Short mmCIF file of C-alpha atoms in Angstrom, two decimals:
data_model
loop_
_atom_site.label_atom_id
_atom_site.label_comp_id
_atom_site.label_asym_id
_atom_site.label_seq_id
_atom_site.Cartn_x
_atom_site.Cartn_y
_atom_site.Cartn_z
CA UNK A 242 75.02 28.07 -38.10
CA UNK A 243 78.07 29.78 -39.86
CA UNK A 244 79.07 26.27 -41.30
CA UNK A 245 75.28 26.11 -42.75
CA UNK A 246 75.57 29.35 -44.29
CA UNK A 247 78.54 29.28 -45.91
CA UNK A 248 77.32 26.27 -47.15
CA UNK A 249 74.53 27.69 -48.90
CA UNK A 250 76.30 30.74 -50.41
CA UNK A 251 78.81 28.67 -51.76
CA UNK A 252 75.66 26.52 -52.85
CA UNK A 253 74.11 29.89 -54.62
CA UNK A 254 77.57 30.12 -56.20
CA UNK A 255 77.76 27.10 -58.22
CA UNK A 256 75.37 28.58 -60.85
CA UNK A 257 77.00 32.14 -60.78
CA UNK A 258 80.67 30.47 -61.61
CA UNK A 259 79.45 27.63 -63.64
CA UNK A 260 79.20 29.38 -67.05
CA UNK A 261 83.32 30.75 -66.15
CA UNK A 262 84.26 27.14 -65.43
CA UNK A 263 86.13 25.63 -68.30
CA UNK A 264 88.31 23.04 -67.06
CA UNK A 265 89.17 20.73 -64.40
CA UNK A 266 91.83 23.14 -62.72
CA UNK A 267 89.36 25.97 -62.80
CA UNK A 268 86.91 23.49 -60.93
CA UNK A 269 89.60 23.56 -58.43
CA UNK A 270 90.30 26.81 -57.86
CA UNK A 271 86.26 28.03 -58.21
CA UNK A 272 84.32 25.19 -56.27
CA UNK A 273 86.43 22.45 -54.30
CA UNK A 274 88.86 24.25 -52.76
CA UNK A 275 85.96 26.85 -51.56
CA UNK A 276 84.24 23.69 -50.56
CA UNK A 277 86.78 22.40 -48.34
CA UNK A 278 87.76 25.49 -46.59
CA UNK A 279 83.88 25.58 -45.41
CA UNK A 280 84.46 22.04 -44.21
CA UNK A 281 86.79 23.97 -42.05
CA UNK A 282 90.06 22.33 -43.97
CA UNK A 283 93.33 24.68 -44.31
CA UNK A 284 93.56 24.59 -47.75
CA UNK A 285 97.08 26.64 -47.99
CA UNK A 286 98.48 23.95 -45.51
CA UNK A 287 100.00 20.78 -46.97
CA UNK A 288 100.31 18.91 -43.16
CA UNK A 289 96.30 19.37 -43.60
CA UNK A 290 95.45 19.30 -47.65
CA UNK A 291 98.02 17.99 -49.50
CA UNK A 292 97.09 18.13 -53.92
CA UNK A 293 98.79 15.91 -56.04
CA UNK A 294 99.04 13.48 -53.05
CA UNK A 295 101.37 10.46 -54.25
CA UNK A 296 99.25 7.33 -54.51
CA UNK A 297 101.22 4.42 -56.31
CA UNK A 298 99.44 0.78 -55.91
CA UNK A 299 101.40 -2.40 -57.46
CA UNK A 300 103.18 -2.07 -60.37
CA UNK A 301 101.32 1.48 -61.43
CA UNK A 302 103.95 4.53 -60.42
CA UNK A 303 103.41 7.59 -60.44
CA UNK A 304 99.76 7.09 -59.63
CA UNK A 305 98.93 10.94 -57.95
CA UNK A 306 95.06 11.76 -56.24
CA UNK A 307 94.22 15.36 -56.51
CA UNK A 308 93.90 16.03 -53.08
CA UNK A 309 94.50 14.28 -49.71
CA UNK A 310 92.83 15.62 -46.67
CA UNK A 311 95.45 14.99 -43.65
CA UNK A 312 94.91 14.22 -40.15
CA UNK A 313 97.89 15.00 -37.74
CA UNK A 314 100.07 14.38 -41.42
CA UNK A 315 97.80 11.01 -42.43
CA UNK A 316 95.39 10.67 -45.07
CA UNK A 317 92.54 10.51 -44.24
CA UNK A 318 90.31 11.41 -47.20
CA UNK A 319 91.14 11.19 -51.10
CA UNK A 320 89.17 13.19 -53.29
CA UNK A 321 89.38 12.94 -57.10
CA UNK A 322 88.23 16.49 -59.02
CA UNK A 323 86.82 16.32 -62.41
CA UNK A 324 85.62 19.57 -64.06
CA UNK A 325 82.09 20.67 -63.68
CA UNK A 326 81.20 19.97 -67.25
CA UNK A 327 81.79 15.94 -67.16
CA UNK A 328 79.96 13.59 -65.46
CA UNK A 329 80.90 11.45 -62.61
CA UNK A 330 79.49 8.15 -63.79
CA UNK A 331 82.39 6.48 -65.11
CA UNK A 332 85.42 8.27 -63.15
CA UNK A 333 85.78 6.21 -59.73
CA UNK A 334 87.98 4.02 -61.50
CA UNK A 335 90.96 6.38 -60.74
CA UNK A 336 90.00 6.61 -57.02
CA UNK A 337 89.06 3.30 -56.47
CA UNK A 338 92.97 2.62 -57.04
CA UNK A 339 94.24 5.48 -54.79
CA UNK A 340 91.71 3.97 -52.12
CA UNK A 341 92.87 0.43 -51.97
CA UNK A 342 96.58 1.54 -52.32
CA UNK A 343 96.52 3.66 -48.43
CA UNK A 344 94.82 0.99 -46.02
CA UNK A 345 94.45 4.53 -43.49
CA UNK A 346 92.08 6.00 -45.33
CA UNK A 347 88.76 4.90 -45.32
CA UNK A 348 87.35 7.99 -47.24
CA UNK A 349 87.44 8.67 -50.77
CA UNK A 350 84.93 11.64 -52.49
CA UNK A 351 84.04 11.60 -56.41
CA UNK A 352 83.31 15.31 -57.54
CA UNK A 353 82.90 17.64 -59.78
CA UNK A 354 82.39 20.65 -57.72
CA UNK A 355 78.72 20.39 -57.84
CA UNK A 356 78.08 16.68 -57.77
CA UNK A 357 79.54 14.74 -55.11
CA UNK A 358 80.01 11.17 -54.15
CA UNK A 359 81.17 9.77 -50.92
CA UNK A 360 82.54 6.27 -50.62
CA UNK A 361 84.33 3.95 -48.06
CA UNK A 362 85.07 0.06 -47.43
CA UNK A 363 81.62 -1.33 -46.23
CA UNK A 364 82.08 -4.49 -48.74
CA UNK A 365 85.18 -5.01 -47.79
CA UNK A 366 88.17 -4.23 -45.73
CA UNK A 367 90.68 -1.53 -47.57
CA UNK A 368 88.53 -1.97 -50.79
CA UNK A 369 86.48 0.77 -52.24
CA UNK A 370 82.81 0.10 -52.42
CA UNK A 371 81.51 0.29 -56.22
CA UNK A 372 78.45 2.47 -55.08
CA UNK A 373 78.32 5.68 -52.79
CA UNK A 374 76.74 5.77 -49.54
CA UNK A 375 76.36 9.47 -50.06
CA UNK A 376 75.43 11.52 -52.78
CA UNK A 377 74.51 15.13 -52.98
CA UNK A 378 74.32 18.25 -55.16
CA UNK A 379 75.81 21.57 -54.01
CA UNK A 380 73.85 24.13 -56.00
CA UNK A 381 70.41 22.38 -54.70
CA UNK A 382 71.32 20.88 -51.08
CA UNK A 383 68.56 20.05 -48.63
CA UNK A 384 69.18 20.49 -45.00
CA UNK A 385 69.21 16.77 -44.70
CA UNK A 386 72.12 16.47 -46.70
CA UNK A 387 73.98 19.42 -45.28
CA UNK A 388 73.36 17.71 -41.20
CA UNK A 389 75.44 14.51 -43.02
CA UNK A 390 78.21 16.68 -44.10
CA UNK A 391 78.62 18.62 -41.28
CA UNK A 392 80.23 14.88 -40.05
CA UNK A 393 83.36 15.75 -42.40
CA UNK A 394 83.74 18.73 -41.30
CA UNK A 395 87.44 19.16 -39.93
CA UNK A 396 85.79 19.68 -36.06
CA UNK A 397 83.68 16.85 -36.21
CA UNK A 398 85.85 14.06 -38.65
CA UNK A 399 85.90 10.90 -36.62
CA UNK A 400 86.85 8.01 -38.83
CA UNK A 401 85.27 4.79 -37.01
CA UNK A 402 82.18 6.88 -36.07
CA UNK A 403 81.58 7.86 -39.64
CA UNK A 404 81.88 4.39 -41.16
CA UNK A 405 79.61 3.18 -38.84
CA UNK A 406 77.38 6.17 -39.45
CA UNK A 407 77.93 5.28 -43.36
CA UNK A 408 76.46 1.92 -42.92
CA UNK A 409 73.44 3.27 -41.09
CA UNK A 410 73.01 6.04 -44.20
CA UNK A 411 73.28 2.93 -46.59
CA UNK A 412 70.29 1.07 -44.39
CA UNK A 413 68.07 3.76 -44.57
CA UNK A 414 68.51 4.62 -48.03
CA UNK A 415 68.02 1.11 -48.96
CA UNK A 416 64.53 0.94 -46.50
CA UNK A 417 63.54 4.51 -47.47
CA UNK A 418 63.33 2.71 -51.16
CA UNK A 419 61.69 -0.16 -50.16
CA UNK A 420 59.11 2.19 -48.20
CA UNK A 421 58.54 4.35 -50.74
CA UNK A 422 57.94 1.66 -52.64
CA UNK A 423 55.79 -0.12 -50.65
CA UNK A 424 53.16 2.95 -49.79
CA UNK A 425 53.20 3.82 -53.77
CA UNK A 426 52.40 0.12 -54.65
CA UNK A 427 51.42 -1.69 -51.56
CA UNK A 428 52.21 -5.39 -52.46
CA UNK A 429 49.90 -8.02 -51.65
CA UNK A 430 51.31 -9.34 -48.24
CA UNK A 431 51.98 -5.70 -46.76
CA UNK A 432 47.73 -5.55 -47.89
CA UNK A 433 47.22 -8.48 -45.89
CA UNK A 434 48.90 -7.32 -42.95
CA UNK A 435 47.39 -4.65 -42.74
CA UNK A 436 43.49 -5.77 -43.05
CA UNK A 437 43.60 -8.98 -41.42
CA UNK A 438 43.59 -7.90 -37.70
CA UNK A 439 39.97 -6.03 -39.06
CA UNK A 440 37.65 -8.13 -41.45
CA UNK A 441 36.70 -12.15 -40.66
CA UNK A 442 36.32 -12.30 -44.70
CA UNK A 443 38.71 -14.48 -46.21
CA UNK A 444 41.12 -12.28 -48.33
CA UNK A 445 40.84 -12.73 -51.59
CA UNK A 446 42.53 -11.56 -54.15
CA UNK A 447 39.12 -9.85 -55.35
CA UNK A 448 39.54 -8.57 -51.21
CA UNK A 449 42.82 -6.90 -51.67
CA UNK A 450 41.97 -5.17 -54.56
CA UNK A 451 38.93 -3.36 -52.86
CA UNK A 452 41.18 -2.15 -49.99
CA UNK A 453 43.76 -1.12 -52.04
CA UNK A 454 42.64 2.61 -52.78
CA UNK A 455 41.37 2.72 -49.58
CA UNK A 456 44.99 2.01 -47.79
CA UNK A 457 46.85 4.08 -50.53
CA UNK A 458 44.76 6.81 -48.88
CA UNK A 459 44.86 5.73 -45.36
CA UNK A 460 48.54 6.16 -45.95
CA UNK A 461 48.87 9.16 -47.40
CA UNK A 462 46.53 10.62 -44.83
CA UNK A 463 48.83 9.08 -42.31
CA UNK A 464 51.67 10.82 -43.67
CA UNK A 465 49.99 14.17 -43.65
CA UNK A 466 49.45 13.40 -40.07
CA UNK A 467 52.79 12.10 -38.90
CA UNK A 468 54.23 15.99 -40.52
CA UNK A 469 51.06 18.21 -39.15
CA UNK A 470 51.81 16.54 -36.02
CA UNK A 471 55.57 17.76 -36.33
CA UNK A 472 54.61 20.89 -37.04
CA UNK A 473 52.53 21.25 -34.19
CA UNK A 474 55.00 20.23 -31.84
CA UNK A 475 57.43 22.61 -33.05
CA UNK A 476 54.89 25.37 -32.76
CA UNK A 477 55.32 24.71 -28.82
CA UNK A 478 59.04 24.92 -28.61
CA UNK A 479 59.32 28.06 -26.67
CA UNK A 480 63.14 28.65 -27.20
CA UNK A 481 62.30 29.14 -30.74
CA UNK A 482 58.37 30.99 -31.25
CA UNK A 483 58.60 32.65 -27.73
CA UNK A 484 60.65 35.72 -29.15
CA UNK A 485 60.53 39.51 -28.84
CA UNK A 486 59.66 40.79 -31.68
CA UNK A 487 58.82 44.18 -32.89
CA UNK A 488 55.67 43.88 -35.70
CA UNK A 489 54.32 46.05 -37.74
CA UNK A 490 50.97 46.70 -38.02
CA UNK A 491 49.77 48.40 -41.69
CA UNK A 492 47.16 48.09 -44.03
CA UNK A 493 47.90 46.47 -47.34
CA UNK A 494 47.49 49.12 -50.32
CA UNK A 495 45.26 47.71 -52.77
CA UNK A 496 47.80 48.62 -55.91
CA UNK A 497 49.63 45.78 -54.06
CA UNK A 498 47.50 43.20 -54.64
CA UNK A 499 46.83 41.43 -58.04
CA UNK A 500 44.90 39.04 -56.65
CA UNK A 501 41.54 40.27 -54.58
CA UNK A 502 40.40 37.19 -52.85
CA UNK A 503 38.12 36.93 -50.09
CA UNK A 504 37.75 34.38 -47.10
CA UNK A 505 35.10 32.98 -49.03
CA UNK A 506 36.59 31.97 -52.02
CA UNK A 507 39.23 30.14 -50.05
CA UNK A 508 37.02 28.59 -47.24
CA UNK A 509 35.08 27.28 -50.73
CA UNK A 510 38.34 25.72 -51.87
CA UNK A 511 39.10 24.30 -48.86
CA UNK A 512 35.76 22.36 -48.28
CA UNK A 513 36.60 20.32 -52.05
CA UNK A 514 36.98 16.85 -51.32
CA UNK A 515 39.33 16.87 -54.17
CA UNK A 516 41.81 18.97 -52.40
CA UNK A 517 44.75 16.92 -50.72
CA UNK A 518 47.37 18.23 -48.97
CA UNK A 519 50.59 16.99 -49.98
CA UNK A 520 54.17 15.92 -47.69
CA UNK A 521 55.46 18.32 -50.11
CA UNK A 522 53.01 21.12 -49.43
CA UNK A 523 53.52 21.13 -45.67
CA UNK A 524 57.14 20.39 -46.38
CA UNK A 525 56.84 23.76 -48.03
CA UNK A 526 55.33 25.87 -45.64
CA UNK A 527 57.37 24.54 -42.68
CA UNK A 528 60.79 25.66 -44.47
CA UNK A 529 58.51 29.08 -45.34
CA UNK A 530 58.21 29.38 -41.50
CA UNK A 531 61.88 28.64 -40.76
CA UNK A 532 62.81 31.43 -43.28
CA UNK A 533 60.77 33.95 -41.79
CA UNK A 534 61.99 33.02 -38.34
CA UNK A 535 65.78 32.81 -39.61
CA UNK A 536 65.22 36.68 -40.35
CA UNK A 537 63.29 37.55 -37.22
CA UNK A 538 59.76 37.96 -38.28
CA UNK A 539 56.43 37.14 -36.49
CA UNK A 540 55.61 33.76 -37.91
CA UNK A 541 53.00 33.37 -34.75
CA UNK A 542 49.99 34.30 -37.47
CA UNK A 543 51.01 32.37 -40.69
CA UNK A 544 49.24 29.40 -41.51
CA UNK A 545 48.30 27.77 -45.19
CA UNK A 546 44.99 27.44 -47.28
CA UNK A 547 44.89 24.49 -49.67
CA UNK A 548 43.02 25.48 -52.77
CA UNK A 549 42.72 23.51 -56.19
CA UNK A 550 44.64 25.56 -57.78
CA UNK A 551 47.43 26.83 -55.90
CA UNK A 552 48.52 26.30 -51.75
CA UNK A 553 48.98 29.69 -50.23
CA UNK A 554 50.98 30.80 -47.40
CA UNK A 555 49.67 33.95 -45.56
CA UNK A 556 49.65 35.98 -42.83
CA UNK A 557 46.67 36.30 -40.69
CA UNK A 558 44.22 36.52 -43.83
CA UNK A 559 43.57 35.41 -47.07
CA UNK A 560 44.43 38.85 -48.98
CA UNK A 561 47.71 38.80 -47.01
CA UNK A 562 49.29 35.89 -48.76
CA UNK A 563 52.73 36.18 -49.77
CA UNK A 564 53.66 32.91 -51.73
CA UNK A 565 51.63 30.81 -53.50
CA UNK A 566 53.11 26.99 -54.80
CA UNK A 567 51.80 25.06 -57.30
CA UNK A 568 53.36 21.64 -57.38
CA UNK A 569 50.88 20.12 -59.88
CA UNK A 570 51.98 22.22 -62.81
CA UNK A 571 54.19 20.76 -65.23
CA UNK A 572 56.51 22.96 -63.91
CA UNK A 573 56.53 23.41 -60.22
CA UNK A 574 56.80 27.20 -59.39
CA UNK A 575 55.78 29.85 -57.03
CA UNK A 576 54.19 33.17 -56.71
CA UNK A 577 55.44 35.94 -55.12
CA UNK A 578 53.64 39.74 -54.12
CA UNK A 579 57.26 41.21 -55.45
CA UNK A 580 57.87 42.54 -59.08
CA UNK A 581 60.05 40.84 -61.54
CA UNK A 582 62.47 43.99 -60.94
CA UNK A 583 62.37 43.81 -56.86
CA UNK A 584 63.55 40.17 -56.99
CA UNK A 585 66.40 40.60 -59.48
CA UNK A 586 67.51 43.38 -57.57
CA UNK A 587 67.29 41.52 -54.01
CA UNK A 588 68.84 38.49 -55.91
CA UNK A 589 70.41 38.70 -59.31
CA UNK A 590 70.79 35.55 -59.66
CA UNK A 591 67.53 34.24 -59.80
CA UNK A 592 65.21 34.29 -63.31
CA UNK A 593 61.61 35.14 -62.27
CA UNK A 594 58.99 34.86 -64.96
CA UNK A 595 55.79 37.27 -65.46
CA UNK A 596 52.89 34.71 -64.11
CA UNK A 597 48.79 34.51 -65.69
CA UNK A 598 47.33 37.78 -64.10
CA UNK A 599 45.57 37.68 -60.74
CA UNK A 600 48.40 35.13 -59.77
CA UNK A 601 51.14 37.23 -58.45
CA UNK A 602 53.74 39.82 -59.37
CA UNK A 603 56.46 37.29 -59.75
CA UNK A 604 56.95 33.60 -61.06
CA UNK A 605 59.80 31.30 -60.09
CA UNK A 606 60.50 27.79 -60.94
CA UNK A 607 61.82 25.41 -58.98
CA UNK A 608 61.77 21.37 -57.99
CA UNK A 609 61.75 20.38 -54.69
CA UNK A 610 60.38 22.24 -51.18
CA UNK A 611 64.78 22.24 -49.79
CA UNK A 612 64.82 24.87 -53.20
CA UNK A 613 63.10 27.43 -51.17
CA UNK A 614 65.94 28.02 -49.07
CA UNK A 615 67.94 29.51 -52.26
CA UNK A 616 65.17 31.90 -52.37
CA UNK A 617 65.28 33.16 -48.91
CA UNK A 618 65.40 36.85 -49.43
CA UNK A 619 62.66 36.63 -51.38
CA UNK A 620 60.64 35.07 -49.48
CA UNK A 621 60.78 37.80 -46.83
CA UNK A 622 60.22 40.22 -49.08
CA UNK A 623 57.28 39.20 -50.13
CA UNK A 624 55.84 38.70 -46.88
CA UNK A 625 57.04 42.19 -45.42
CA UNK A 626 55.35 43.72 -48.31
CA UNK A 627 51.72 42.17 -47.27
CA UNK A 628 52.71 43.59 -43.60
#
């Protein structure tokens, strides 16, 4: 847990220090060497991180990597730094020679202290693959992506292990495509497939195109399914829900409340065949729920209401929500029950915006459901102030 939150306020950090950042040494000094002391790395220790590590290969001397991560004295990971303003696209040139020129390391990392790229020797033996297997972004990590790192961390590093979990990351980022793919645009085979085993009519191609809406929806509603049923199951886990903890119990004060909805309204919403709830709504309110029970609240009465134009978390009832996401704006944002001013003083660093009335006190963008963990504090806010 101390690895993951270090992680995450060195994550929140990135945009503080950005605007500071001018160069590639100050890229060093702000962001990667910060980053590898939370992998656990002694960054002060040349047997363990070694900068400026000599890398010659064939006639090119002189040939220097920026750092060298050492086990027991050996290289075991080279990572090129580039400063936070440039892009990575074209610099793996440079490490792609420092790679191939140390046969014992079969780790090499791309960054520039935000964006980072991981690569090894899948392709071939001692030669740097063109492509990544592993990509991520600091300032917006998901957990996903922070459970893969934790492999590099100095505790955990164990190099045949990790290139064999490499190539597994590589398969299911390649079939996570294909799927993806393949339930946005079904082709025509993976149609067939599917409906033979159910209709004697020949299948046509006028065939597949009348089940085609209906299995886009069949798997979408799958989906939905496969999470809710997630959910539920983790609602049983009695090492983590079965806690003792003190609640409050306390009106809400109308002067609170810019919104005055009623069970109603939402049960009226929620009967719309045009509502559908999204992987990214219940993404949502499961990392909502893992916030509140990171910071030791009751989360045994907080459930969701889908409504056309908004899906609101709440607690117990409908005039107790406490954030509200709308992912079909142009902009996805959410609401909070906090003022612009509560939020910027329990987090300067975030920009809230004044929403439409009767939608809030508070208005923050954002992009993907992993976001809401930069906006933790927040979140709790908001729901101890509907308590």
């Amino acid at each position: 847990m101390e690895f993951v939150n270090e992680l995450k306020k060195l994550s929140d950090q990135v945009a503080q220090r950005k605007q500071y950042i001018s160069n590639e040494e100050a890229t060093k000094q702000s962001l990667i060497i910060p980053f590898l002391n939370v992998l656990g790395y002694d960054v002060f220790n040349p047997y363990e991180v070694e900068p400026e590590y000599g890398a010659d290969f064939g006639s090119k001397k002189g040939e220097k990597v920026d750092y060298a991560i050492k086990k027991d004295g050996i290289p075991i990971i080279f990572i090129e730094a580039k400063s936070i303003h440039e892009k990575l696209d074209n610099h793996n040139g440079q490490l792609y020679r420092y790679f191939n020129s140390n046969p014992n390391v079969k780790f090499s990392i791309l960054t520039n202290g935000d964006y980072f790229h991981f690569y090894t020797d899948l392709d071939q033996d001692n030669i740097m693959d063109k492509t990544p297997f592993f990509s991520f972004r600091l300032s917006t990590i998901s957990n996903v992506e922070i459970e893969t790192l934790q492999r590099f961390t100095k505790d955990n590093f164990e190099n045949e292990r990790l290139v064999e979990y490499a190539q597994e990351l590589v398969y299911m980022t390649n079939i996570n495509i294909t799927l993806k793919e393949l339930f946005k645009n079904p082709s025509d085979e993976f149609l067939r497939f599917l409906i033979k085993d159910f209709t004697n009519t020949r299948i046509t191609n006028n065939v597949l195109e009348r089940f085609r809406p209906i299995i886009k929806k069949a798997i979408n509603q799958t989906m939905l399914g496969i999470i809710s049923d997630g959910l539920f199951k983790e609602e049983k886990e009695p090492e983590i829900f079965q806690q003792e903890i003190a609640t409050k119990e306390a009106a809400v004060t109308k002067e609170n409340l810019v919104l005055e909805d009623t069970e109603d309204e939402l049960e009226e919403d929620n009967v719309n065949p045009n509502i559908i709830t999204t992987v990214e709504e219940l993404r949502s309110f499961d990392i909502v729920r893992e916030i509140l029970l990171k910071a030791d609240r009751d989360v045994s009465d907080i459930r969701y209401k889908d409504t056309v134009r908004y899906f609101g978390i709440l607690n117990k009832v409908s005039t107790r929500w406490f954030i509200r996401i709308n992912y079909d704006a142009k902009i996805p944002h959410f609401n909070l029950r906090i003022d612009i001013e509560t939020c910027k003083s329990i987090l300067p660093t975030c920009n809230p915006d004044v929403p439409s009335k009767k939608e809030g006190l508070s208005r923050i963008y954002f992009e993907k459901p992993e976001d809401l963990y930069h906006y933790e504090a927040l979140i709790v806010a908001s729901f101890d102030s509907v308590l």
